[in-house]
Structure formats: structure tokens, C-alpha cells
């Protein structure tokens, strides 16, 4: 690889993985050109469409991503779906290296009867709806029921529970969409059950999110002290973060609250509860078969120790009436192209340290590499490692020698296919429009959710 050649690199996906990979590449190589392709019209992936509206501080990473996008050697190409508008082999032909950072866009199905009934939806779609993801704007969740059930006990489940139960006036100054806020204002949901197959020691949420639930205005927790029997002794052996989380659960479930807390709980009009040791078996329908009326849960007990602890059914079942079922049992990546290896069982691209197995010049980072777990900080660390591997290969002469056309070649293909990419300065126009639309109501922004309107604002 000549020292004069500009390494042409492209990244697929503009979430944290895409932006952190680009940032590291640009910082550690003085000539590399990095193009970031994104299928949505707008950048930032789950930072915009996943992170809850009442967690604005988490979204500050957008400032860092914006700095990266402003680099002269970086370009954002929105509205380009790789696999549809341009293929991975075409990108590999045009660039010296391609990094796949396209996240995990599917949800895991429950695989139980009744899953298709109206009133059942994935937490992923629900989150997309309140966060303004265009494809989920038609969701129209029916919140006229008294009880909602969330299947899964991770942070996404708690986000969804919190949004369902937060007094709407507390969301008014966030970037939640006006449409979602309107529906939440009319909500009749009073109780949210958060159901997990295993016990308190296996819950996947973290302490910050649990504390927010416990302190949520106008709500009270429902925890069954029986679920916590014998836990006091066990927690001595578990690692510190898990111990602190379990201690908080234990205190909330078993300690007598103080006078103030008793009064707070007594005046609460809404409630949330954790139901442990329950595995979903069947969604029950209303007598006319038209919608959800409840869920049948298999009672479980734990077998095995440590990481291998798993839930087995006891044979007993329990029916829980509800009008809404939200499945929050995980996100999942999709295969992007037949030429890219994919592990359908783990739902990731097989790789060693970010190098896609058997495909030189192809890399991956973020959730599509690691699976859909971990926060933005872990995604950052992981993306830096992928970038490091790529730069090592570049140095070792393992990438194609000679110049590559980069975006020039892809631009010609896109234009022949009638695809109109969105630049970062286009996004900044949309961003300014969103901020100004939010100003009247004191919101940080009112998100644009209609692609036609976005094109109109861009003068097309
Ligand atoms: P993504 O953020 O999903 O980015 C992938 C990008 O690729 C997307 O923009 C997508 O549109 C694009 N893409 C997909 N397919 C294609 C294609 N074919 N062509 C072009 N582009 C494509 N972490 C925290 O630290 N704090 C939080 O509060 C927090 N809240 C969360 C809430 C939810 C509901 C979820 C699901 C996650 C949350 N996380 C949070 C985790 C965090 O969002 C992830 O760690 C991180 O977003 C993963 O980054 P990624 O780039 O791999 O994936």
C-alpha cells in the first residue's frame, strides 16, 4: 500500500458503532477517507430511535458524532440502504475496506400461540413509535386497557414500563413525539407487569433504571417478598454491581417503608410489578378472538448454578389478564448480503476481533458484531478495537494495493438507480427545523417523522 494512496474506507450504519469506528480511523490515520452509509434519512441509530426521551444526557454523544461528521475526511450518506440500493460486493470493489456496523434491527419472536393478536407488539416497535422512527408511526398502540404486560426484564423493558407509567406532563419537555404524547395522555393503563423467566438474581436491568422505577412519581412498586426468600445469604457471593442491584430489590420488597413513602405509595394511582419465575406460554384472546385478553404464564423454578442457571417449568400455570402485551426479549441482527457470512443462531457476523471470517477487507463493529447487548460505552470500546484491527491490516499490507474510487463509483451507481443520498449538511437543516419546531412547546426538538416532509424541507 503506497504511502501516497488515500485509504478509502466505508462504514455501514451511523449508530454509535459506525460513528466511533469512523472517529478512531480518522484519528489514527492522517489520510484515510471515511464514508458512513445509513439507510434512514437521519443519522445516529439507536441514540435517536432507541434511547428513551427522558434520558437526554445519554444523547450528548451526538455532539461527538457531529464533530466526526464535520471532519473533511468524513462524509455521511443517508438514505442509502446497503443490500438494497447498493450491495456489499459493490462497496468492497469501490473501497479498500468496508466496516459493517448496521446494528440489530429485528426483534426476537416469542414463538408462542396468539403472538399475532392485535394488542401484542414488540418493545422494539413501541420504542420506535414514541421515538419517531418513521416505520413505526402507524403502530397506534391501544392504551385503553387497565393492565399491560411486558415480557422480559432488561433495561428496554424498564424503559417501556417507565414511558407507559410516567405522568405525561413529565414527558412534555422531552423529545418524545407529539403524537405519542397525545396517546399517552389518553392512556388508561394503571398497572404494568414486567415478567421474567428467572429470578431476581438473573434480572438483566441495571440499578440506575431500577431506581428510576422505584422513584417514579405517582406509581408504587408491587414485589412479592416470597420471590426474595433466602436471597440475603446468596448475595454475599455475587459481584458488587449485582449485589447492589439485588439489595435495592430486597429493600423495596421486604423492608417496611417510612411514613413518607407509605403516604406516597398510598396516593399513587399507578403501579408496576416484577413477576419472577414466569415464562410466557400463550397469549389469550378475547371471546370474539379479536384481541388480547391475557397471557398464560408457566410457573418456573431454577436449575443449575451461576451463568448456567436456567428456568424449567414446574407444570403449574397462571393466567394474567391484560389488554396489551409488549415483548422485550431482545433485538436481533439481520443478514445483509449473501456474500457476507452470518451466524443465524447467535444473530451476529462471525468475526475475529472485528475481521469478518474468510472475507479479507471486510470488518464489523457494534451490535452486529457482539450481539445486541451492552451500552453505548461498550459499543465504543468494541468499535475502537475493530478500527485498530483494520489499521493493523492496512499497515501490514493486507488490504488491496493501488487507489480505489470510493464514493465516486458508488455515487454513479446510486444515481443510476434513482437513489438520492442525504448529506450531513442536509441533516443539519432537518435538525434545525426540528429544534425550531420544538421551541414553542419548550421541547429540545419535535422530531420529523414523515420522510416526504423531510424532502420538502430539503427543497426536493
Ligand atoms: P445502532 O445504534 O442500531 O446503529 C445501527 C445503524 O445502522 C442504524 O442507524 C440503522 O438504521 C443502520 N442500518 C441498519 N441496516 C442498514 C443497512 N442495510 N444499510 C445502511 N444502514 C443500515 N445505551 C446507553 O448507553 N444508554 C441508554 O440509555 C440506552 N438505551 C437504549 C434503549 C433501547 C430501546 C435500546 C434498544 C438500546 C439502548 N442502549 C442504550 C444501547 C445502545 O443503543 C447500543 O449500545 C448502541 O446503539 C449499539 O450501536 P450500533 O451502532 O451497533 O447499533
Short mmCIF file of C-alpha atoms and ligand atoms in Angstrom, two decimals:
data_model
loop_
_atom_site.label_atom_id
_atom_site.label_comp_id
_atom_site.label_asym_id
_atom_site.label_seq_id
_atom_site.Cartn_x
_atom_site.Cartn_y
_atom_site.Cartn_z
CA UNK A 1 0.00 0.00 0.00
CA UNK A 2 1.73 3.17 -1.17
CA UNK A 3 2.24 5.90 1.41
CA UNK A 4 0.66 8.31 -1.08
CA UNK A 5 -2.58 6.37 -1.57
CA UNK A 6 -5.64 7.56 0.27
CA UNK A 7 -7.22 4.61 2.04
CA UNK A 8 -10.89 4.66 1.05
CA UNK A 9 -12.94 3.14 3.86
CA UNK A 10 -16.68 2.91 4.27
CA UNK A 11 -18.79 2.18 7.30
CA UNK A 12 -22.33 0.80 7.02
CA UNK A 13 -24.59 2.23 9.72
CA UNK A 14 -24.48 5.57 11.55
CA UNK A 15 -25.24 4.47 15.10
CA UNK A 16 -22.63 4.56 17.87
CA UNK A 17 -20.67 1.70 16.25
CA UNK A 18 -20.44 3.44 12.88
CA UNK A 19 -19.50 6.83 14.31
CA UNK A 20 -16.99 5.52 16.87
CA UNK A 21 -15.33 3.34 14.23
CA UNK A 22 -15.07 6.35 11.90
CA UNK A 23 -13.76 8.57 14.71
CA UNK A 24 -10.97 6.13 15.57
CA UNK A 25 -9.99 5.59 11.93
CA UNK A 26 -9.78 9.33 11.26
CA UNK A 27 -7.81 9.98 14.42
CA UNK A 28 -5.23 7.25 13.87
CA UNK A 29 -4.74 7.60 10.13
CA UNK A 30 -3.93 11.02 8.75
CA UNK A 31 -5.12 10.38 5.19
CA UNK A 32 -7.98 7.88 5.44
CA UNK A 33 -11.29 8.96 3.91
CA UNK A 34 -14.32 7.50 5.71
CA UNK A 35 -17.82 7.44 4.23
CA UNK A 36 -20.71 6.48 6.52
CA UNK A 37 -23.73 4.94 4.77
CA UNK A 38 -27.09 5.00 6.56
CA UNK A 39 -30.43 3.66 5.41
CA UNK A 40 -32.50 6.14 7.40
CA UNK A 41 -32.67 9.73 6.22
CA UNK A 42 -31.17 10.80 9.53
CA UNK A 43 -28.09 9.71 11.50
CA UNK A 44 -27.31 8.28 14.96
CA UNK A 45 -29.20 4.94 15.03
CA UNK A 46 -30.49 3.93 18.45
CA UNK A 47 -29.22 7.12 20.06
CA UNK A 48 -32.08 8.83 18.25
CA UNK A 49 -34.54 5.93 17.87
CA UNK A 50 -33.80 3.77 20.95
CA UNK A 51 -32.61 5.79 23.94
CA UNK A 52 -35.60 6.93 25.99
CA UNK A 53 -36.73 10.56 25.62
CA UNK A 54 -36.38 11.13 29.37
CA UNK A 55 -32.66 10.24 29.20
CA UNK A 56 -31.42 13.35 27.34
CA UNK A 57 -27.93 13.18 28.90
CA UNK A 58 -27.29 9.86 27.12
CA UNK A 59 -27.82 11.61 23.80
CA UNK A 60 -24.91 14.01 24.36
CA UNK A 61 -22.74 11.56 22.38
CA UNK A 62 -24.38 13.15 19.33
CA UNK A 63 -22.07 16.14 19.83
CA UNK A 64 -19.01 13.92 19.42
CA UNK A 65 -20.54 12.20 16.38
CA UNK A 66 -21.26 15.61 14.83
CA UNK A 67 -17.61 16.60 15.26
CA UNK A 68 -16.58 13.42 13.46
CA UNK A 69 -19.03 14.13 10.65
CA UNK A 70 -17.54 17.63 10.29
CA UNK A 71 -14.10 16.21 9.53
CA UNK A 72 -13.08 16.97 5.96
CA UNK A 73 -12.22 13.32 5.53
CA UNK A 74 -15.62 12.05 6.64
CA UNK A 75 -18.93 12.03 4.77
CA UNK A 76 -22.41 10.97 5.81
CA UNK A 77 -24.53 9.32 3.09
CA UNK A 78 -28.04 8.94 4.45
CA UNK A 79 -30.98 7.32 2.66
CA UNK A 80 -28.77 4.54 1.29
CA UNK A 81 -29.83 1.04 2.34
CA UNK A 82 -26.91 -1.29 1.82
CA UNK A 83 -28.18 -4.60 0.47
CA UNK A 84 -30.96 -2.81 -1.42
CA UNK A 85 -29.60 0.37 -3.03
CA UNK A 86 -26.02 -0.83 -3.23
CA UNK A 87 -24.56 -4.25 -2.44
CA UNK A 88 -21.68 -5.20 -0.16
CA UNK A 89 -19.63 -6.57 -3.13
CA UNK A 90 -20.09 -3.20 -4.89
CA UNK A 91 -18.82 -1.40 -1.79
CA UNK A 92 -15.86 -3.81 -1.50
CA UNK A 93 -14.99 -3.09 -5.11
CA UNK A 94 -15.05 0.69 -4.59
CA UNK A 95 -13.30 0.85 -1.19
CA UNK A 96 -10.16 -0.60 0.33
CA UNK A 97 -12.12 -1.73 3.37
CA UNK A 98 -15.76 -1.98 4.44
CA UNK A 99 -16.93 -1.98 8.07
CA UNK A 100 -20.40 -3.35 8.78
CA UNK A 101 -21.93 -1.53 11.76
CA UNK A 102 -25.57 -1.92 10.96
CA UNK A 103 -26.81 -2.91 14.41
CA UNK A 104 -29.64 -5.26 15.30
CA UNK A 105 -32.87 -4.22 13.68
CA UNK A 106 -35.14 -7.18 14.25
CA UNK A 107 -36.77 -8.33 17.44
CA UNK A 108 -36.78 -11.86 18.75
CA UNK A 109 -40.16 -13.52 18.39
CA UNK A 110 -41.77 -15.14 21.42
CA UNK A 111 -42.70 -18.23 19.45
CA UNK A 112 -45.96 -18.82 21.32
CA UNK A 113 -49.57 -19.13 20.16
CA UNK A 114 -51.51 -15.88 19.99
CA UNK A 115 -48.44 -13.76 19.32
CA UNK A 116 -50.07 -12.31 16.19
CA UNK A 117 -53.16 -10.98 18.01
CA UNK A 118 -53.87 -7.24 17.96
CA UNK A 119 -52.62 -5.84 21.24
CA UNK A 120 -49.33 -7.77 21.09
CA UNK A 121 -46.31 -5.86 19.87
CA UNK A 122 -42.58 -5.84 20.20
CA UNK A 123 -40.95 -3.42 22.61
CA UNK A 124 -38.75 -2.51 19.63
CA UNK A 125 -41.75 -1.22 17.66
CA UNK A 126 -43.19 0.54 20.72
CA UNK A 127 -39.86 2.29 21.35
CA UNK A 128 -39.62 3.22 17.66
CA UNK A 129 -43.14 4.65 17.87
CA UNK A 130 -42.53 7.01 20.80
CA UNK A 131 -39.10 7.95 19.45
CA UNK A 132 -40.36 8.93 15.99
CA UNK A 133 -38.97 6.07 13.88
CA UNK A 134 -40.86 6.61 10.61
CA UNK A 135 -41.67 2.91 10.04
CA UNK A 136 -43.39 2.63 13.44
CA UNK A 137 -45.59 5.72 13.24
CA UNK A 138 -48.66 3.67 12.28
CA UNK A 139 -48.39 1.47 15.38
CA UNK A 140 -51.21 3.22 17.26
CA UNK A 141 -50.88 1.19 20.48
CA UNK A 142 -54.24 0.76 22.19
CA UNK A 143 -53.75 2.04 25.72
CA UNK A 144 -57.43 1.84 26.66
CA UNK A 145 -56.77 -1.22 28.85
CA UNK A 146 -56.08 -1.28 32.56
CA UNK A 147 -53.13 -3.66 32.55
CA UNK A 148 -50.09 -4.08 30.31
CA UNK A 149 -47.62 -6.95 30.44
CA UNK A 150 -44.01 -6.62 29.36
CA UNK A 151 -42.18 -9.87 28.69
CA UNK A 152 -38.50 -9.58 29.52
CA UNK A 153 -36.61 -7.91 32.35
CA UNK A 154 -33.85 -5.88 30.71
CA UNK A 155 -33.33 -2.13 30.50
CA UNK A 156 -35.50 -1.87 27.38
CA UNK A 157 -38.38 -3.43 29.35
CA UNK A 158 -37.91 -0.85 32.11
CA UNK A 159 -37.72 2.00 29.55
CA UNK A 160 -41.06 0.89 28.12
CA UNK A 161 -42.64 0.47 31.56
CA UNK A 162 -41.40 3.90 32.61
CA UNK A 163 -42.75 5.61 29.49
CA UNK A 164 -46.13 3.88 29.99
CA UNK A 165 -46.36 4.99 33.62
CA UNK A 166 -44.67 8.41 33.77
CA UNK A 167 -47.22 11.19 34.23
CA UNK A 168 -47.43 12.64 30.68
CA UNK A 169 -46.74 16.16 31.92
CA UNK A 170 -43.26 14.94 32.93
CA UNK A 171 -42.56 13.98 29.32
CA UNK A 172 -43.72 17.25 27.81
CA UNK A 173 -40.24 18.82 27.84
CA UNK A 174 -38.54 15.81 26.25
CA UNK A 175 -38.11 14.94 22.56
CA UNK A 176 -40.89 12.32 22.64
CA UNK A 177 -43.11 12.82 19.59
CA UNK A 178 -46.22 14.95 19.99
CA UNK A 179 -48.32 12.08 18.60
CA UNK A 180 -47.02 9.61 21.20
CA UNK A 181 -47.54 12.14 23.96
CA UNK A 182 -51.15 12.59 22.80
CA UNK A 183 -51.80 8.84 23.04
CA UNK A 184 -50.07 8.60 26.43
CA UNK A 185 -52.24 11.43 27.76
CA UNK A 186 -55.32 9.33 26.98
CA UNK A 187 -53.81 6.15 28.41
CA UNK A 188 -55.92 4.10 30.82
CA UNK A 189 -53.04 1.81 31.77
CA UNK A 190 -52.80 1.62 35.55
CA UNK A 191 -50.68 -1.47 36.11
CA UNK A 192 -47.63 -2.74 34.26
CA UNK A 193 -46.25 -6.23 34.95
CA UNK A 194 -42.67 -6.89 33.96
CA UNK A 195 -42.30 -10.62 33.59
CA UNK A 196 -39.12 -12.70 33.71
CA UNK A 197 -38.48 -16.42 33.36
CA UNK A 198 -35.86 -16.44 36.06
CA UNK A 199 -35.43 -14.82 39.49
CA UNK A 200 -34.23 -11.54 40.98
CA UNK A 201 -30.58 -12.65 40.75
CA UNK A 202 -30.87 -13.03 36.97
CA UNK A 203 -32.74 -9.81 36.13
CA UNK A 204 -30.93 -8.07 33.25
CA UNK A 205 -31.72 -4.43 34.08
CA UNK A 206 -29.24 -2.18 35.86
CA UNK A 207 -29.52 -0.26 39.11
CA UNK A 208 -29.99 3.22 37.59
CA UNK A 209 -33.05 2.11 35.63
CA UNK A 210 -34.46 0.20 38.63
CA UNK A 211 -34.03 3.22 40.88
CA UNK A 212 -35.89 5.38 38.37
CA UNK A 213 -38.82 2.94 38.51
CA UNK A 214 -38.86 2.86 42.31
CA UNK A 215 -38.91 6.66 42.42
CA UNK A 216 -41.33 7.18 39.55
CA UNK A 217 -43.89 9.85 40.60
CA UNK A 218 -47.46 8.65 41.02
CA UNK A 219 -46.56 4.96 41.00
CA UNK A 220 -45.92 2.23 43.54
CA UNK A 221 -43.96 -0.99 43.21
CA UNK A 222 -45.50 -4.43 43.62
CA UNK A 223 -42.95 -7.03 44.63
CA UNK A 224 -43.68 -10.41 46.17
CA UNK A 225 -41.46 -10.93 49.24
CA UNK A 226 -41.68 -14.69 48.60
CA UNK A 227 -39.54 -14.23 45.47
CA UNK A 228 -36.73 -12.97 47.67
CA UNK A 229 -36.61 -15.73 50.29
CA UNK A 230 -33.08 -16.88 51.04
CA UNK A 231 -31.57 -14.19 48.83
CA UNK A 232 -29.98 -12.30 51.70
CA UNK A 233 -27.43 -15.08 52.17
CA UNK A 234 -26.79 -15.65 48.49
CA UNK A 235 -25.96 -12.07 47.61
CA UNK A 236 -22.79 -12.13 49.68
CA UNK A 237 -21.16 -14.24 46.96
CA UNK A 238 -22.21 -12.24 43.89
CA UNK A 239 -20.15 -9.47 42.20
CA UNK A 240 -20.68 -5.94 43.50
CA UNK A 241 -22.95 -4.43 40.81
CA UNK A 242 -25.29 -7.42 41.02
CA UNK A 243 -25.17 -7.29 44.82
CA UNK A 244 -26.13 -3.62 44.92
CA UNK A 245 -28.97 -4.20 42.47
CA UNK A 246 -30.30 -7.15 44.46
CA UNK A 247 -30.02 -5.27 47.74
CA UNK A 248 -32.16 -2.48 46.29
CA UNK A 249 -34.74 -5.02 45.13
CA UNK A 250 -34.68 -6.73 48.52
CA UNK A 251 -35.10 -3.50 50.42
CA UNK A 252 -38.01 -2.44 48.23
CA UNK A 253 -39.70 -5.83 48.51
CA UNK A 254 -39.22 -6.61 52.16
CA UNK A 255 -38.46 -3.51 54.22
CA UNK A 256 -41.21 -1.55 55.86
CA UNK A 257 -41.29 1.83 54.12
CA UNK A 258 -41.05 5.07 56.12
CA UNK A 259 -44.04 7.32 56.75
CA UNK A 260 -43.41 9.49 53.72
CA UNK A 261 -43.02 6.56 51.39
CA UNK A 262 -46.18 4.95 52.78
CA UNK A 263 -48.07 8.16 52.00
CA UNK A 264 -46.50 8.39 48.54
CA UNK A 265 -47.48 4.83 47.70
CA UNK A 266 -50.98 5.25 49.11
CA UNK A 267 -51.63 8.25 46.85
CA UNK A 268 -50.18 6.55 43.75
CA UNK A 269 -52.72 5.92 41.03
CA UNK A 270 -50.48 3.61 39.01
CA UNK A 271 -48.39 0.54 39.82
CA UNK A 272 -45.68 -1.61 38.35
CA UNK A 273 -44.60 -5.04 39.42
CA UNK A 274 -41.86 -7.52 38.72
CA UNK A 275 -43.15 -11.06 38.21
CA UNK A 276 -40.32 -13.51 38.51
CA UNK A 277 -40.24 -17.23 37.64
CA UNK A 278 -42.84 -16.96 34.87
CA UNK A 279 -42.40 -18.00 31.25
CA UNK A 280 -44.91 -16.93 28.56
CA UNK A 281 -46.85 -19.88 27.19
CA UNK A 282 -49.77 -18.46 25.24
CA UNK A 283 -51.39 -15.13 24.53
CA UNK A 284 -55.08 -15.43 25.44
CA UNK A 285 -57.66 -13.78 23.22
CA UNK A 286 -60.94 -12.04 23.93
CA UNK A 287 -64.07 -14.25 23.39
CA UNK A 288 -64.51 -12.83 19.86
CA UNK A 289 -60.89 -13.71 19.07
CA UNK A 290 -60.21 -10.13 18.06
CA UNK A 291 -57.66 -9.05 20.60
CA UNK A 292 -55.53 -9.81 23.63
CA UNK A 293 -57.31 -10.55 26.87
CA UNK A 294 -54.46 -12.00 28.87
CA UNK A 295 -51.41 -14.14 28.94
CA UNK A 296 -50.83 -17.67 30.20
CA UNK A 297 -47.59 -17.96 32.10
CA UNK A 298 -45.83 -21.19 33.01
CA UNK A 299 -44.51 -21.08 36.56
CA UNK A 300 -40.82 -21.94 36.60
CA UNK A 301 -38.07 -22.85 39.03
CA UNK A 302 -34.34 -22.54 38.64
CA UNK A 303 -31.88 -25.28 37.84
CA UNK A 304 -28.10 -25.08 37.55
CA UNK A 305 -25.71 -22.63 39.13
CA UNK A 306 -24.01 -19.37 38.17
CA UNK A 307 -24.16 -18.42 34.49
CA UNK A 308 -25.78 -21.76 33.67
CA UNK A 309 -28.84 -21.07 35.83
CA UNK A 310 -31.92 -21.68 33.74
CA UNK A 311 -35.67 -21.80 34.27
CA UNK A 312 -37.61 -25.03 33.96
CA UNK A 313 -41.42 -25.23 34.08
CA UNK A 314 -42.94 -26.70 37.21
CA UNK A 315 -46.08 -27.77 35.33
CA UNK A 316 -48.17 -25.09 37.02
CA UNK A 317 -49.59 -22.20 35.00
CA UNK A 318 -51.11 -18.84 35.80
CA UNK A 319 -53.35 -16.61 33.69
CA UNK A 320 -52.75 -12.89 33.90
CA UNK A 321 -55.49 -10.68 32.40
CA UNK A 322 -54.17 -7.78 30.33
CA UNK A 323 -55.01 -5.74 27.23
CA UNK A 324 -51.51 -5.13 25.96
CA UNK A 325 -48.51 -7.45 25.65
CA UNK A 326 -45.11 -6.00 24.81
CA UNK A 327 -42.38 -8.50 24.09
CA UNK A 328 -38.97 -7.31 25.15
CA UNK A 329 -36.93 -10.47 24.80
CA UNK A 330 -34.16 -8.99 22.69
CA UNK A 331 -33.09 -7.39 19.44
CA UNK A 332 -31.59 -9.40 16.60
CA UNK A 333 -29.40 -8.61 13.58
CA UNK A 334 -30.41 -9.49 10.03
CA UNK A 335 -28.13 -10.90 7.35
CA UNK A 336 -27.27 -8.11 4.91
CA UNK A 337 -25.96 -9.86 1.81
CA UNK A 338 -25.47 -13.48 0.67
CA UNK A 339 -21.73 -12.82 0.31
CA UNK A 340 -21.38 -11.90 3.99
CA UNK A 341 -21.15 -14.80 6.46
CA UNK A 342 -23.89 -14.76 9.11
CA UNK A 343 -24.49 -16.86 12.19
CA UNK A 344 -28.29 -17.19 12.32
CA UNK A 345 -28.23 -18.80 15.76
CA UNK A 346 -26.25 -16.10 17.51
CA UNK A 347 -27.55 -13.44 15.09
CA UNK A 348 -24.09 -11.95 14.50
CA UNK A 349 -21.48 -11.76 11.75
CA UNK A 350 -18.79 -14.33 12.59
CA UNK A 351 -15.53 -12.47 13.14
CA UNK A 352 -12.21 -12.49 14.92
CA UNK A 353 -11.53 -9.16 16.60
CA UNK A 354 -13.79 -7.44 14.08
CA UNK A 355 -12.32 -9.14 10.98
CA UNK A 356 -15.15 -10.94 9.21
CA UNK A 357 -14.08 -14.58 8.85
CA UNK A 358 -12.84 -15.56 5.38
CA UNK A 359 -13.55 -12.15 3.79
CA UNK A 360 -10.40 -10.00 3.66
CA UNK A 361 -11.09 -6.27 3.76
CA UNK A 362 -14.46 -6.75 5.47
CA UNK A 363 -14.91 -5.83 9.14
CA UNK A 364 -17.72 -5.42 11.66
CA UNK A 365 -18.36 -3.48 14.86
CA UNK A 366 -21.13 -2.81 17.36
CA UNK A 367 -24.23 -4.91 17.93
CA UNK A 368 -23.93 -6.78 14.65
CA UNK A 369 -20.52 -7.99 15.88
CA UNK A 370 -21.18 -8.56 19.58
CA UNK A 371 -24.90 -9.31 19.67
CA UNK A 372 -27.50 -6.86 20.98
CA UNK A 373 -26.23 -6.27 24.50
CA UNK A 374 -24.24 -3.52 26.09
CA UNK A 375 -24.50 0.22 26.41
CA UNK A 376 -23.06 2.94 24.19
CA UNK A 377 -19.78 2.91 26.15
CA UNK A 378 -19.24 -0.81 25.46
CA UNK A 379 -20.11 -0.27 21.81
CA UNK A 380 -17.47 2.46 21.71
CA UNK A 381 -14.70 0.24 23.13
CA UNK A 382 -15.66 -2.52 20.74
CA UNK A 383 -15.65 -0.19 17.72
CA UNK A 384 -12.19 1.15 18.57
CA UNK A 385 -10.92 -2.46 18.57
CA UNK A 386 -12.33 -3.10 15.10
CA UNK A 387 -10.75 0.10 13.81
CA UNK A 388 -7.43 -0.95 15.34
CA UNK A 389 -7.59 -4.32 13.55
CA UNK A 390 -8.33 -2.58 10.26
CA UNK A 391 -5.45 -0.14 10.67
CA UNK A 392 -3.10 -3.01 11.55
CA UNK A 393 -4.11 -4.82 8.36
CA UNK A 394 -3.61 -1.66 6.37
CA UNK A 395 -0.12 -1.26 7.80
CA UNK A 396 0.69 -4.91 7.18
CA UNK A 397 -0.23 -4.55 3.50
CA UNK A 398 -3.21 -6.90 3.76
CA UNK A 399 -5.65 -4.54 2.02
CA UNK A 400 -5.78 -4.12 -1.77
CA UNK A 401 -2.90 -2.01 -3.09
CA UNK A 402 -3.44 0.85 -5.53
CA UNK A 403 -6.07 3.57 -5.50
CA UNK A 404 -9.79 2.94 -5.13
CA UNK A 405 -12.53 5.27 -6.38
CA UNK A 406 -14.52 5.31 -3.10
CA UNK A 407 -17.72 7.36 -3.21
CA UNK A 408 -17.25 8.48 -6.83
CA UNK A 409 -18.03 4.95 -8.03
CA UNK A 410 -20.93 4.47 -5.61
CA UNK A 411 -22.43 7.86 -6.41
CA UNK A 412 -22.66 6.84 -10.07
CA UNK A 413 -24.39 3.58 -9.13
CA UNK A 414 -26.83 5.31 -6.77
CA UNK A 415 -27.73 7.97 -9.27
CA UNK A 416 -28.34 5.34 -11.99
CA UNK A 417 -30.70 3.63 -9.52
CA UNK A 418 -32.58 6.82 -8.68
CA UNK A 419 -31.34 6.93 -5.07
CA UNK A 420 -30.79 10.39 -3.64
CA UNK A 421 -28.37 10.37 -0.69
CA UNK A 422 -28.66 12.80 2.21
CA UNK A 423 -25.52 14.68 3.28
CA UNK A 424 -24.63 15.77 6.79
CA UNK A 425 -25.44 19.38 5.94
CA UNK A 426 -28.88 18.20 4.75
CA UNK A 427 -29.28 16.57 8.18
CA UNK A 428 -28.25 19.82 9.84
CA UNK A 429 -31.09 21.59 8.03
CA UNK A 430 -33.54 18.97 9.28
CA UNK A 431 -32.01 19.20 12.75
CA UNK A 432 -32.51 22.98 12.80
CA UNK A 433 -36.11 22.54 11.65
CA UNK A 434 -36.76 20.04 14.43
CA UNK A 435 -35.22 22.27 17.08
CA UNK A 436 -37.26 25.25 15.93
CA UNK A 437 -40.50 23.21 15.85
CA UNK A 438 -39.85 22.13 19.45
CA UNK A 439 -39.21 25.64 20.72
CA UNK A 440 -42.84 26.71 21.02
CA UNK A 441 -43.63 23.90 23.45
CA UNK A 442 -40.31 24.02 25.30
CA UNK A 443 -39.08 20.72 23.85
CA UNK A 444 -35.45 20.19 22.78
CA UNK A 445 -36.85 19.24 19.37
CA UNK A 446 -40.01 18.00 17.69
CA UNK A 447 -38.82 15.11 15.53
CA UNK A 448 -39.76 14.95 11.87
CA UNK A 449 -41.37 11.58 11.28
CA UNK A 450 -42.61 11.91 7.72
CA UNK A 451 -40.00 11.40 5.01
CA UNK A 452 -41.98 13.43 2.45
CA UNK A 453 -41.97 16.38 4.78
CA UNK A 454 -38.22 15.96 5.26
CA UNK A 455 -37.65 16.00 1.49
CA UNK A 456 -39.84 19.11 1.21
CA UNK A 457 -37.76 20.88 3.85
CA UNK A 458 -34.65 19.98 1.86
CA UNK A 459 -36.18 21.62 -1.19
CA UNK A 460 -36.80 18.47 -3.24
P1 LIG B 1 -27.47 1.02 16.11
O1 LIG B 1 -27.49 2.12 17.09
O2 LIG B 1 -28.72 0.25 15.92
O3 LIG B 1 -27.00 1.60 14.70
C1 LIG B 1 -27.10 0.87 13.51
C2 LIG B 1 -27.40 1.81 12.35
O4 LIG B 1 -27.30 1.08 11.11
C3 LIG B 1 -28.81 2.40 12.38
O5 LIG B 1 -28.76 3.79 12.18
C4 LIG B 1 -29.51 1.70 11.20
O6 LIG B 1 -30.52 2.49 10.62
C5 LIG B 1 -28.35 1.47 10.26
N1 LIG B 1 -28.60 0.40 9.29
C6 LIG B 1 -29.22 -0.79 9.50
N2 LIG B 1 -29.27 -1.51 8.37
C7 LIG B 1 -28.66 -0.78 7.41
C8 LIG B 1 -28.43 -1.00 6.02
N3 LIG B 1 -28.81 -2.12 5.43
N4 LIG B 1 -27.79 -0.02 5.32
C9 LIG B 1 -27.39 1.14 5.92
N5 LIG B 1 -27.61 1.38 7.25
C10 LIG B 1 -28.22 0.44 7.98
N6 LIG B 1 -27.26 2.59 25.75
C11 LIG B 1 -26.89 3.51 26.68
O7 LIG B 1 -25.68 3.68 26.90
N7 LIG B 1 -27.83 4.24 27.37
C12 LIG B 1 -29.18 4.10 27.14
O8 LIG B 1 -30.00 4.77 27.77
C13 LIG B 1 -29.58 3.15 26.16
N8 LIG B 1 -30.90 2.99 25.89
C14 LIG B 1 -31.27 2.08 24.94
C15 LIG B 1 -32.63 1.91 24.67
C16 LIG B 1 -33.05 0.98 23.72
C17 LIG B 1 -34.52 0.79 23.44
C18 LIG B 1 -32.08 0.18 23.04
C19 LIG B 1 -32.50 -0.86 22.04
C20 LIG B 1 -30.72 0.35 23.31
C21 LIG B 1 -30.31 1.29 24.25
N9 LIG B 1 -28.95 1.47 24.55
C22 LIG B 1 -28.58 2.40 25.48
C23 LIG B 1 -27.89 0.68 23.85
C24 LIG B 1 -27.31 1.42 22.65
O9 LIG B 1 -28.35 1.97 21.91
C25 LIG B 1 -26.46 0.45 21.80
O10 LIG B 1 -25.36 0.03 22.58
C26 LIG B 1 -25.91 1.06 20.51
O11 LIG B 1 -26.88 1.85 19.85
C27 LIG B 1 -25.43 -0.01 19.52
O12 LIG B 1 -24.83 0.65 18.43
P2 LIG B 1 -24.82 0.11 16.93
O13 LIG B 1 -24.19 1.20 16.15
O14 LIG B 1 -24.21 -1.24 16.90
O15 LIG B 1 -26.35 -0.07 16.50
#
